[in-house]
mmCIF file of C-alpha atoms in Angstrom:
data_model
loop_
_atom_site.group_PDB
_atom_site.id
_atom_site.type_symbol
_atom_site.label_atom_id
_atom_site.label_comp_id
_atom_site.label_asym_id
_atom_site.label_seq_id
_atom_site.Cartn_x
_atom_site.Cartn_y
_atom_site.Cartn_z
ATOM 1 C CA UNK S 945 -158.593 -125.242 -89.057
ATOM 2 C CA UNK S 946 -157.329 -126.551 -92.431
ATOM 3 C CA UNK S 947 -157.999 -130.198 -92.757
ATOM 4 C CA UNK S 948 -155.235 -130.134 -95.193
ATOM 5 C CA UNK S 949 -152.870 -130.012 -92.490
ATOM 6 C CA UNK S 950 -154.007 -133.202 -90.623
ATOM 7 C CA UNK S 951 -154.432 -135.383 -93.834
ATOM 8 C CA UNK S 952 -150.700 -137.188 -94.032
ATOM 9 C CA UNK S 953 -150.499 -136.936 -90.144
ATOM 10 C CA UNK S 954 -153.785 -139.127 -89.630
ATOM 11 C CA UNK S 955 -152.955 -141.139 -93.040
ATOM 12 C CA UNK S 956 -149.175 -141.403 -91.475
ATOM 13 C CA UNK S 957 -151.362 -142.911 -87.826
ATOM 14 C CA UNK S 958 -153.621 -145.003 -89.979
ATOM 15 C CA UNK S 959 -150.705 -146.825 -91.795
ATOM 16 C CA UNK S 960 -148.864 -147.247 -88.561
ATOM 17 C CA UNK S 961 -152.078 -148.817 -86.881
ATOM 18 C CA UNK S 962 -153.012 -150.871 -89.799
ATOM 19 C CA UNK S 963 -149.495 -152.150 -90.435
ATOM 20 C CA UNK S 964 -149.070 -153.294 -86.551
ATOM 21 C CA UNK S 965 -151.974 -155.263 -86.533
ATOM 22 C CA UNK S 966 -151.055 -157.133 -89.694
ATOM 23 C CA UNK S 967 -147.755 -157.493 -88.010
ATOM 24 C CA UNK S 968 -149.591 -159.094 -85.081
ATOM 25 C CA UNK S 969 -151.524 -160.942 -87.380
ATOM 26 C CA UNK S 970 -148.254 -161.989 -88.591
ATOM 27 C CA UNK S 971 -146.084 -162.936 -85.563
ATOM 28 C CA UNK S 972 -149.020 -163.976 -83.373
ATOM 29 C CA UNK S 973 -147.120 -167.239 -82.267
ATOM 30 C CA UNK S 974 -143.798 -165.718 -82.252
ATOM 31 C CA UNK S 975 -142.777 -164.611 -77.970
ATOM 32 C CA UNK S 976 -140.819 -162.578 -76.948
ATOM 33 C CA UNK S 977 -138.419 -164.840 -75.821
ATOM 34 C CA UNK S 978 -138.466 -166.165 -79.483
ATOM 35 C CA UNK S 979 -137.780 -162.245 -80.876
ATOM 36 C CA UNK S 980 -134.388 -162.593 -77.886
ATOM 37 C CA UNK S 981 -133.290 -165.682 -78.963
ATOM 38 C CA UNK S 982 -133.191 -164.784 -82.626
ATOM 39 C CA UNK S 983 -131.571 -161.508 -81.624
ATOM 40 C CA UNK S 984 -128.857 -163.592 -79.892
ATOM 41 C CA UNK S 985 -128.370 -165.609 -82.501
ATOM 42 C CA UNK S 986 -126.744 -162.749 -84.373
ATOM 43 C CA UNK S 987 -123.215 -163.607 -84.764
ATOM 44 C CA UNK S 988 -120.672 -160.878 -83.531
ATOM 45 C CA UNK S 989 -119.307 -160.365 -86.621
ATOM 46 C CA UNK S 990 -123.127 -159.874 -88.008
ATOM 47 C CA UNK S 991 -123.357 -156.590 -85.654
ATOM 48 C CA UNK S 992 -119.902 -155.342 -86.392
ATOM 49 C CA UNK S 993 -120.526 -155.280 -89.820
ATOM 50 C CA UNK S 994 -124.422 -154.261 -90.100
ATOM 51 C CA UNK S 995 -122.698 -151.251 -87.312
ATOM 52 C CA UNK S 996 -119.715 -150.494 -90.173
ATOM 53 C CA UNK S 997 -122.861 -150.769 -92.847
ATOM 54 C CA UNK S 998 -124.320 -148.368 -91.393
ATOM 55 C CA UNK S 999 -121.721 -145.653 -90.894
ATOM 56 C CA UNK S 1000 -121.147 -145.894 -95.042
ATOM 57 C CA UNK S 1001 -124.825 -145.158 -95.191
ATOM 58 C CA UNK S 1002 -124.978 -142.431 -92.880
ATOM 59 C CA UNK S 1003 -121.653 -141.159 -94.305
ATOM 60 C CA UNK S 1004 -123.438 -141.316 -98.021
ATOM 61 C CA UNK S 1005 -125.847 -139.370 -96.859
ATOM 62 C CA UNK S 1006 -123.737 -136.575 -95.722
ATOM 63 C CA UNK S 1007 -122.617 -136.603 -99.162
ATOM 64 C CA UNK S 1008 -126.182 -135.441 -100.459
ATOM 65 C CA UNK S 1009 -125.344 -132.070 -98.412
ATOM 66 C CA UNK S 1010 -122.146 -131.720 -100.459
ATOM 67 C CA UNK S 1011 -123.255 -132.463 -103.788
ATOM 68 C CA UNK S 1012 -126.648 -129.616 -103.170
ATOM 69 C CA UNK S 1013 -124.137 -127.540 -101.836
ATOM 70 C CA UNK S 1014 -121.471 -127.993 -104.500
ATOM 71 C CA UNK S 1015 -124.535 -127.588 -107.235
ATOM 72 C CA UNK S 1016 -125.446 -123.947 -105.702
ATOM 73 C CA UNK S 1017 -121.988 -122.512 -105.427
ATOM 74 C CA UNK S 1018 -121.737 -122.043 -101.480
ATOM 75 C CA UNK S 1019 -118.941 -123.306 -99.493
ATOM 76 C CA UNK S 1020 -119.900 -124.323 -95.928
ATOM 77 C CA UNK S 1021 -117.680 -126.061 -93.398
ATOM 78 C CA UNK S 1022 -116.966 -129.908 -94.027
ATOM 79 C CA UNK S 1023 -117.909 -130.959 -90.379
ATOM 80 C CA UNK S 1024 -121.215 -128.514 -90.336
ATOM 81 C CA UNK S 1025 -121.994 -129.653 -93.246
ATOM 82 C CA UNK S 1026 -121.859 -133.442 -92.035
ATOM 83 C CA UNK S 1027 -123.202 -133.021 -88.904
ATOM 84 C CA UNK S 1028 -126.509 -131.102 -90.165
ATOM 85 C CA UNK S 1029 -126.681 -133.609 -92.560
ATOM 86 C CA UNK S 1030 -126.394 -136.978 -90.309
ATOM 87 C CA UNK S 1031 -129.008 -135.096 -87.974
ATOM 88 C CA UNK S 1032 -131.397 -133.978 -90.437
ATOM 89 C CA UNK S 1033 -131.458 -137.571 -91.731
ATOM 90 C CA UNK S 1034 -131.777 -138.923 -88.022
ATOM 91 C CA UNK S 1035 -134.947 -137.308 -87.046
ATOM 92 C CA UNK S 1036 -136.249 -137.245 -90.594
ATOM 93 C CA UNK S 1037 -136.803 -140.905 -91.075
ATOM 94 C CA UNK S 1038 -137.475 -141.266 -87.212
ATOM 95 C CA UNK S 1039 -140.650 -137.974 -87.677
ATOM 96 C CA UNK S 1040 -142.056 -139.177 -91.629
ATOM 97 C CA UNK S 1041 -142.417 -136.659 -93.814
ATOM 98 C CA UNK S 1042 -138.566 -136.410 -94.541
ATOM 99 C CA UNK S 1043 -138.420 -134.005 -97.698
ATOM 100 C CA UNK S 1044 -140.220 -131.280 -95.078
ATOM 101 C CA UNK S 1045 -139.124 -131.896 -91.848
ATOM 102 C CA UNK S 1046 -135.494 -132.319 -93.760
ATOM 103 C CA UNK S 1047 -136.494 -128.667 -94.862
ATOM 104 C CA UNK S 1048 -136.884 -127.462 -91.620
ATOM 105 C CA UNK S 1049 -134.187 -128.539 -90.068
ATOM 106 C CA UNK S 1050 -131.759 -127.258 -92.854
ATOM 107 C CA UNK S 1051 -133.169 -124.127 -92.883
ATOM 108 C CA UNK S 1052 -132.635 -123.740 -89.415
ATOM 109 C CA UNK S 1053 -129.125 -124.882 -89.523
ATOM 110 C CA UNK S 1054 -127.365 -123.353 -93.169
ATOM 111 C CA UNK S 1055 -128.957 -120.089 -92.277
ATOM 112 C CA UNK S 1056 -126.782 -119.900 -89.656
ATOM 113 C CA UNK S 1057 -124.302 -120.120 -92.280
ATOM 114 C CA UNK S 1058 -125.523 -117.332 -94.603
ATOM 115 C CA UNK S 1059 -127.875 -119.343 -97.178
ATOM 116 C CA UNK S 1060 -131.072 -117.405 -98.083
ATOM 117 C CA UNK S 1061 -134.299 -119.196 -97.785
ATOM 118 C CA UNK S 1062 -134.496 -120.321 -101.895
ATOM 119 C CA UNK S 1063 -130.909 -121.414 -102.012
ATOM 120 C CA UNK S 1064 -131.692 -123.909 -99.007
ATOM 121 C CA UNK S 1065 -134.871 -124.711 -101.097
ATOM 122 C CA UNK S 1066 -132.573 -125.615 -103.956
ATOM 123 C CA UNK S 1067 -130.776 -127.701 -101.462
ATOM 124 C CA UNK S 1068 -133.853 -129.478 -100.508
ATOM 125 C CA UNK S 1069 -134.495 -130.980 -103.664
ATOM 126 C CA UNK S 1070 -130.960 -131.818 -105.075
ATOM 127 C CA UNK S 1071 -130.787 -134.005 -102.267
ATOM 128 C CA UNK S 1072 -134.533 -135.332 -102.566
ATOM 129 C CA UNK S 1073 -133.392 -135.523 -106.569
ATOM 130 C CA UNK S 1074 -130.807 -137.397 -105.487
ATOM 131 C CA UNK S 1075 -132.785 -139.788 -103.300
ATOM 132 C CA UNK S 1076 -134.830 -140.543 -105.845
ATOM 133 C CA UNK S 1077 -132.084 -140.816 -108.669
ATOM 134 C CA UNK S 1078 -130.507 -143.384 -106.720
ATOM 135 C CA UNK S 1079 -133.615 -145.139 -105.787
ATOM 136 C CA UNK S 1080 -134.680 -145.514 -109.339
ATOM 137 C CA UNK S 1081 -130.730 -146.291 -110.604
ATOM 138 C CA UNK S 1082 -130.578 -149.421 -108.308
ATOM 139 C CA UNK S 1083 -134.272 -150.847 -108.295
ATOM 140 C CA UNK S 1084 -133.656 -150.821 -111.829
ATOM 141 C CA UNK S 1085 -130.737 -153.012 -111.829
ATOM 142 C CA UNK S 1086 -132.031 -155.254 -109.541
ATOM 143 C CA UNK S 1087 -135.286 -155.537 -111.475
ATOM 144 C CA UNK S 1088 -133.228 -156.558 -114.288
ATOM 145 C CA UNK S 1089 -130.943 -159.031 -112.879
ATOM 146 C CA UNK S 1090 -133.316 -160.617 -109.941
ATOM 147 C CA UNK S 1091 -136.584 -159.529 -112.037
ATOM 148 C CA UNK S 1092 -138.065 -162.618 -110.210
ATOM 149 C CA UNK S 1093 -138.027 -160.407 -106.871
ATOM 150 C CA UNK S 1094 -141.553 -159.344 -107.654
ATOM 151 C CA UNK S 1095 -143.166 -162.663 -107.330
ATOM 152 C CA UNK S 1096 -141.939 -162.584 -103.559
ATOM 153 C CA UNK S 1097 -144.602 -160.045 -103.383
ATOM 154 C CA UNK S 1098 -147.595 -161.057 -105.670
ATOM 155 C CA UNK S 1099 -147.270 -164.877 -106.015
ATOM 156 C CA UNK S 1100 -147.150 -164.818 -109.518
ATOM 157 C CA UNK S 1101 -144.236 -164.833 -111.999
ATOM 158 C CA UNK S 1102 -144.158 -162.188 -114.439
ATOM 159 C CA UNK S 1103 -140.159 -161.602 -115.577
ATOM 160 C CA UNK S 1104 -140.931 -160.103 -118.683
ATOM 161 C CA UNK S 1105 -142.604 -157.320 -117.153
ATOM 162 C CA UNK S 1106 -140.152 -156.930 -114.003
ATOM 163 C CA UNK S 1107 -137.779 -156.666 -116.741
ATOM 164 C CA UNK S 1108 -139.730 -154.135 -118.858
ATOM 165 C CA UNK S 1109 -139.647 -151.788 -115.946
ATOM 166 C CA UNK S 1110 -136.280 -152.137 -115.078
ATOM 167 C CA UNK S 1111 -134.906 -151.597 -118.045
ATOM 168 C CA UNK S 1112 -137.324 -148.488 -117.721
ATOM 169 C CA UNK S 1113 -136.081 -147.200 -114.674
ATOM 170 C CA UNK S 1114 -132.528 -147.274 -116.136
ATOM 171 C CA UNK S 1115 -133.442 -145.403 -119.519
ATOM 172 C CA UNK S 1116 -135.217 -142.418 -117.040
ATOM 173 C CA UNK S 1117 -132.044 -142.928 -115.687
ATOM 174 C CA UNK S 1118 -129.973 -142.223 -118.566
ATOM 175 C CA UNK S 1119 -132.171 -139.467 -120.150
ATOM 176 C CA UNK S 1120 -131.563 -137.159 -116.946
ATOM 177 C CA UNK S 1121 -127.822 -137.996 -117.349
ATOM 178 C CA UNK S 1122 -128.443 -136.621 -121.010
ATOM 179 C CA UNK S 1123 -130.301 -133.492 -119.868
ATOM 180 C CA UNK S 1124 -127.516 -132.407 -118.061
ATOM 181 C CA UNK S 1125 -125.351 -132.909 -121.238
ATOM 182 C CA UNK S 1126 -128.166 -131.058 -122.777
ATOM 183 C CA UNK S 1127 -127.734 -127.808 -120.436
ATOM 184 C CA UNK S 1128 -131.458 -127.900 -120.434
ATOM 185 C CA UNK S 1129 -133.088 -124.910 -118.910
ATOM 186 C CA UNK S 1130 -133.740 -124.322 -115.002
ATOM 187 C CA UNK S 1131 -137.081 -125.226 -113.375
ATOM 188 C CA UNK S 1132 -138.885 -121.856 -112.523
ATOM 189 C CA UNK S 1133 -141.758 -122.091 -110.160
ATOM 190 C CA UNK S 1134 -143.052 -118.300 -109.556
ATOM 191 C CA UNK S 1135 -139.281 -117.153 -108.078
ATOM 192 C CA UNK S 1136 -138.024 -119.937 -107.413
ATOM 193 C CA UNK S 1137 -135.594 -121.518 -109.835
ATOM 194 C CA UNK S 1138 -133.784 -125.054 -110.343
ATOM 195 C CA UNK S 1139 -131.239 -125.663 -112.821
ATOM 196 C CA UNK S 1140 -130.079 -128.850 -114.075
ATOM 197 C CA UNK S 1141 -127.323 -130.207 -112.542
ATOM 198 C CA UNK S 1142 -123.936 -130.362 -114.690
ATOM 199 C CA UNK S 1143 -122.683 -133.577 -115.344
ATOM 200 C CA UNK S 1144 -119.664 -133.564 -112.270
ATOM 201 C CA UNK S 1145 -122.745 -133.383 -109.805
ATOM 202 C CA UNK S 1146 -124.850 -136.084 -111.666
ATOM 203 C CA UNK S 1147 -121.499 -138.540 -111.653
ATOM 204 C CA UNK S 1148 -121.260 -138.033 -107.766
ATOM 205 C CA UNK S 1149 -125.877 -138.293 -107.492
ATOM 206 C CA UNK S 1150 -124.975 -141.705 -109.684
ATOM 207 C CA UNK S 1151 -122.377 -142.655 -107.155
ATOM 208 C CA UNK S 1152 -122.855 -141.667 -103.707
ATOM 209 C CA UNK S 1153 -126.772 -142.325 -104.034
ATOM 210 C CA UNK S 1154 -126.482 -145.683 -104.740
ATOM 211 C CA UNK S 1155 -123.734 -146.554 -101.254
ATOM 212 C CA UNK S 1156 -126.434 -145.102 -99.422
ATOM 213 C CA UNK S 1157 -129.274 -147.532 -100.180
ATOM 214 C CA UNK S 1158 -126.524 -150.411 -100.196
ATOM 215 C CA UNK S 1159 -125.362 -149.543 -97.165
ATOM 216 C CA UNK S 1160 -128.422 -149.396 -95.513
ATOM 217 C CA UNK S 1161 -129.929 -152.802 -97.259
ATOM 218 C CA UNK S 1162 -126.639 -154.538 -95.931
ATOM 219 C CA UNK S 1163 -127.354 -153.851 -92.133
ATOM 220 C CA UNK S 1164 -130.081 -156.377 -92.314
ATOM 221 C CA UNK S 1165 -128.344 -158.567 -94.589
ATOM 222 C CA UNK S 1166 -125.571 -159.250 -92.330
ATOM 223 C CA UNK S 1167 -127.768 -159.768 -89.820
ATOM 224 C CA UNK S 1168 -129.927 -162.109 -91.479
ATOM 225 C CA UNK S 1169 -129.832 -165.725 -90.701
ATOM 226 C CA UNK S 1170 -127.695 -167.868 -92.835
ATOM 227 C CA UNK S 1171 -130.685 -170.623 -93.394
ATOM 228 C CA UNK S 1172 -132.671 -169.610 -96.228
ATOM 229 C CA UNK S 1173 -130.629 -166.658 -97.197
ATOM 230 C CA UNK S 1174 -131.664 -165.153 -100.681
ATOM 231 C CA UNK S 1175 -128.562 -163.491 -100.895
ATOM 232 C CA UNK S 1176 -128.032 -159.559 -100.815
ATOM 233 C CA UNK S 1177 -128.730 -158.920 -104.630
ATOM 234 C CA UNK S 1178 -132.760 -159.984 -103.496
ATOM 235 C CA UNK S 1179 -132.215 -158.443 -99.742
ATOM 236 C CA UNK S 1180 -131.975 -155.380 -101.708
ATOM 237 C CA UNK S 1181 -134.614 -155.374 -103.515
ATOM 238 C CA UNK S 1182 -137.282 -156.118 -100.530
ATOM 239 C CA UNK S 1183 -135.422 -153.313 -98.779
ATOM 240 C CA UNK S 1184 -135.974 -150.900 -101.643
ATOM 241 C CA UNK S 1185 -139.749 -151.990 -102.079
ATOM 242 C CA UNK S 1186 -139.970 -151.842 -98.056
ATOM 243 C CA UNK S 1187 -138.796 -148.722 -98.152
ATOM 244 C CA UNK S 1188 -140.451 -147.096 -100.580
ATOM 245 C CA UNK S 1189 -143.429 -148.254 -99.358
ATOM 246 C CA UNK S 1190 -142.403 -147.275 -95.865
ATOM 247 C CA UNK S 1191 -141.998 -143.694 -97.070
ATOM 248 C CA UNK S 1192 -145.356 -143.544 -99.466
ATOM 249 C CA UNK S 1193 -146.794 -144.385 -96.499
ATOM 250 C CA UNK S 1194 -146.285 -140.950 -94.227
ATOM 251 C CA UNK S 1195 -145.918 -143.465 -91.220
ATOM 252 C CA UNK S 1196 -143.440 -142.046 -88.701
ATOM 253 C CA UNK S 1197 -140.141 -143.967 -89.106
ATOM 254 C CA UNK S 1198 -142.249 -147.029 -91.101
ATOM 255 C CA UNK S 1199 -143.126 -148.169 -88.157
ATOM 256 C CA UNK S 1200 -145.281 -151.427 -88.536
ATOM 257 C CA UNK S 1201 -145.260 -150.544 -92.548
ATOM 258 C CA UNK S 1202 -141.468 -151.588 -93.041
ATOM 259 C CA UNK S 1203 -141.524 -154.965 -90.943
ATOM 260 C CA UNK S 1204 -144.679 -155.998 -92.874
ATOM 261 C CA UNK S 1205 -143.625 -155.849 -96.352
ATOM 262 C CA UNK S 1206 -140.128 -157.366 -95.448
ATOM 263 C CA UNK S 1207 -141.988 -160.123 -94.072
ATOM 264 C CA UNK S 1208 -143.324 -160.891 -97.177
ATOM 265 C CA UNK S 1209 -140.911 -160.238 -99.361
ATOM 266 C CA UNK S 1210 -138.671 -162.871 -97.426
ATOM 267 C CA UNK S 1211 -141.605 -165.308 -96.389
ATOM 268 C CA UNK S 1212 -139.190 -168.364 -97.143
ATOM 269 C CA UNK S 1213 -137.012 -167.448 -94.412
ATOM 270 C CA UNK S 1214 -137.689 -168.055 -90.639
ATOM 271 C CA UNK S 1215 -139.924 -164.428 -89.403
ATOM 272 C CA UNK S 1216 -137.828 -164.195 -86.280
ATOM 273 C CA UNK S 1217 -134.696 -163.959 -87.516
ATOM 274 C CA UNK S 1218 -136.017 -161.635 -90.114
ATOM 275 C CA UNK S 1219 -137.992 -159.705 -87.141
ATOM 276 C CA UNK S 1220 -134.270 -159.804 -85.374
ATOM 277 C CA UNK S 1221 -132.600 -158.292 -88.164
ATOM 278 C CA UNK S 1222 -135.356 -155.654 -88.607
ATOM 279 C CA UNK S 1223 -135.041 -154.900 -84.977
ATOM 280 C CA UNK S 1224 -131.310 -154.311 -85.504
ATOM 281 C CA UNK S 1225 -131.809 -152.076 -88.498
ATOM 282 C CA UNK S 1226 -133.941 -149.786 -86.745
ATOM 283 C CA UNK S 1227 -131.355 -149.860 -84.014
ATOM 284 C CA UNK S 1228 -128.386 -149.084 -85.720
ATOM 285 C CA UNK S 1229 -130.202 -147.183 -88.582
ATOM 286 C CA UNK S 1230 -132.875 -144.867 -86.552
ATOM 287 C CA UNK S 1231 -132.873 -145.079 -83.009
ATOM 288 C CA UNK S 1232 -128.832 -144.805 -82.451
ATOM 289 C CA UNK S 1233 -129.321 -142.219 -84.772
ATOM 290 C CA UNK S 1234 -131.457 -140.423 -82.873
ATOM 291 C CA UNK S 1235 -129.782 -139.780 -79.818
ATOM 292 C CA UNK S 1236 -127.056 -138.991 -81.465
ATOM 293 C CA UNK S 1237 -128.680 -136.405 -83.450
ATOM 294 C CA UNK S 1238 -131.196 -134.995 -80.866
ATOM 295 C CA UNK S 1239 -127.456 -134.440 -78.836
ATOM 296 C CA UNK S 1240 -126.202 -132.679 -81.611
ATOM 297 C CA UNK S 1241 -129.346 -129.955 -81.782
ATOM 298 C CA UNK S 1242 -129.333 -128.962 -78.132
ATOM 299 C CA UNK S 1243 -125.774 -128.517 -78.835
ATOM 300 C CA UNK S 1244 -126.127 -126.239 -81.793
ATOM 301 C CA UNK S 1245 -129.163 -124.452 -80.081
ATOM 302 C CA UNK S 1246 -127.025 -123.908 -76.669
ATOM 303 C CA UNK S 1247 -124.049 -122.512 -79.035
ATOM 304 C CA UNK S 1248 -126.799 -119.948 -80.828
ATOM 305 C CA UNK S 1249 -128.038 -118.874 -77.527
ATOM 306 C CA UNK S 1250 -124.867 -118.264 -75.651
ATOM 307 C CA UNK S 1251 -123.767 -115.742 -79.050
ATOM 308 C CA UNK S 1252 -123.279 -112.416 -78.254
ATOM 309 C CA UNK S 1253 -126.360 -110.096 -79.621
ATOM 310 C CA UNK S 1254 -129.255 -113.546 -78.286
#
């Protein structure tokens, strides 16, 4: 037995477990009649658009397909491609872990389609390059224009330095936008290479990276009671610092890890219609997802097995 194996597994548990009893900690005089109530409170238009909000962010994330794809030269069917995407995503964030199980599930699926074993490798990190591009493009600009979204988190202002990074982030930014103008040369690890992107794939990283996270951040925006409201500029930011921290943390889906740093970041605004809006996130943003995308692969598997030659 390699111990290896079970370290981000148990650390994945331990976050999980640690996280829910700080969220009980948190909510211990909040019912469940309290959690309804603030559900209900959700206008209608609140779910239609955090629903539409979430589409553009699943929809974005198709796009990461396209752009790896695109990158390595192979053409694959627009609706495979989007529908291996959406599902990969799906039970990704839902399992933890998403850069492997992600790798998993696309190598199951685009060998199907011809793509050798490196080239889906490739694929794997252009879109996890892609994640984190975007990731780093928009914390940036919201550490430079909100750089008070920090103290939300420690208590204690320090712009100057929330700017500092920011304007960090963005140069990082900007000098892998001038590598590709560069033509620098590809990443070689044993066989396995990765070139730079050219610049037409790092416009549409720059692009449809970003929708993704905004899409996603606006599903519990619009959700979000009106009382209070920071406004979606700072909604943002404690989603990208909730997330990030969610996904450092190996815990499956962010369970308990996600609510309790969103708490925080918005501990001005009443927890249960923040807990509401959470709830509807995971909703509309994992479990919906799920269904749908666990349909999908007993789909694909039942079409594999019924080929001739299985």
């Amino acid at each position: 037995m390699n111990w290896k194996r079970y370290f981000w597994p148990v650390v994945g548990i331990a976050a999980v477990v640690f996280s829910l009893f700080l969220l009980w900690h948190e909510l211990r005089g909040v019912s469940l009649d309290d959690v309804w109530d603030g559900i209900s409170a959700i206008p209608t238009r609140g779910w239609i658009l955090a629903a539409v909000s979430s589409v553009i962010a699943y929809a974005s994330l198709a796009g990461y397909d396209h752009i790896a794809l695109l990158h390595i030269g192979k053409r694959v069917s627009w609706l495979f491609v989007t529908l291996c995407s959406f599902t990969t995503y799906a039970l990704s964030h839902n399992i933890g872990g998403s850069v492997f199980s992600g790798a998993v599930i696309r190598y199951r699926a685009y060998g199907t389609r011809g793509l050798t074993g490196q080239e889906v490798g490739v694929l794997v990190a252009i879109c996890w390059i892609t994640f984190v591009l975007s990731t780093i493009l928009a914390s940036g600009l919201v550490l430079v224009f909100e750089p008070q979204i920090l103290d939300r988190f420690s208590g204690i202002a320090h712009h100057g330095l929330s700017e500092a990074a920011g304007i960090a982030m963005l140069l990082l930014v900007a000098a892998y936008v001038f590598g590709s103008w560069l033509h620098l040369r590809p990443l070689k690890i044993a066989s396995f290479q990765l070139h730079y992107p050219a610049l037409p794939i790092v416009a549409r990283q720059l692009i449809i990276g970003p929708i993704e996270l905004l899409g996603a951040a606006a599903i519990i925006f619009f959700a979000l009671p009106e009382a209070n409201n920071p406004g979606y500029f700072v909604v943002l930011g404690v989603f990208l610092v909730s997330f990030s921290v969610a996904q450092i943390s190996h815990a499956p889906g962010g369970l308990g890890v996600f609510e309790v740093v969103f708490l925080a970041g918005l501990s001005d605004m009443d927890p249960v219609g923040v807990l509401a809006a959470l709830l509807l996130f995971r909703l509309f943003y994992l479990i919906i997802p799920l269904i749908i995308g666990l349909g999908i692969v007993l789909f694909f598997e039942r079409s594999q097995f019924s080929r001739p030659g299985k």
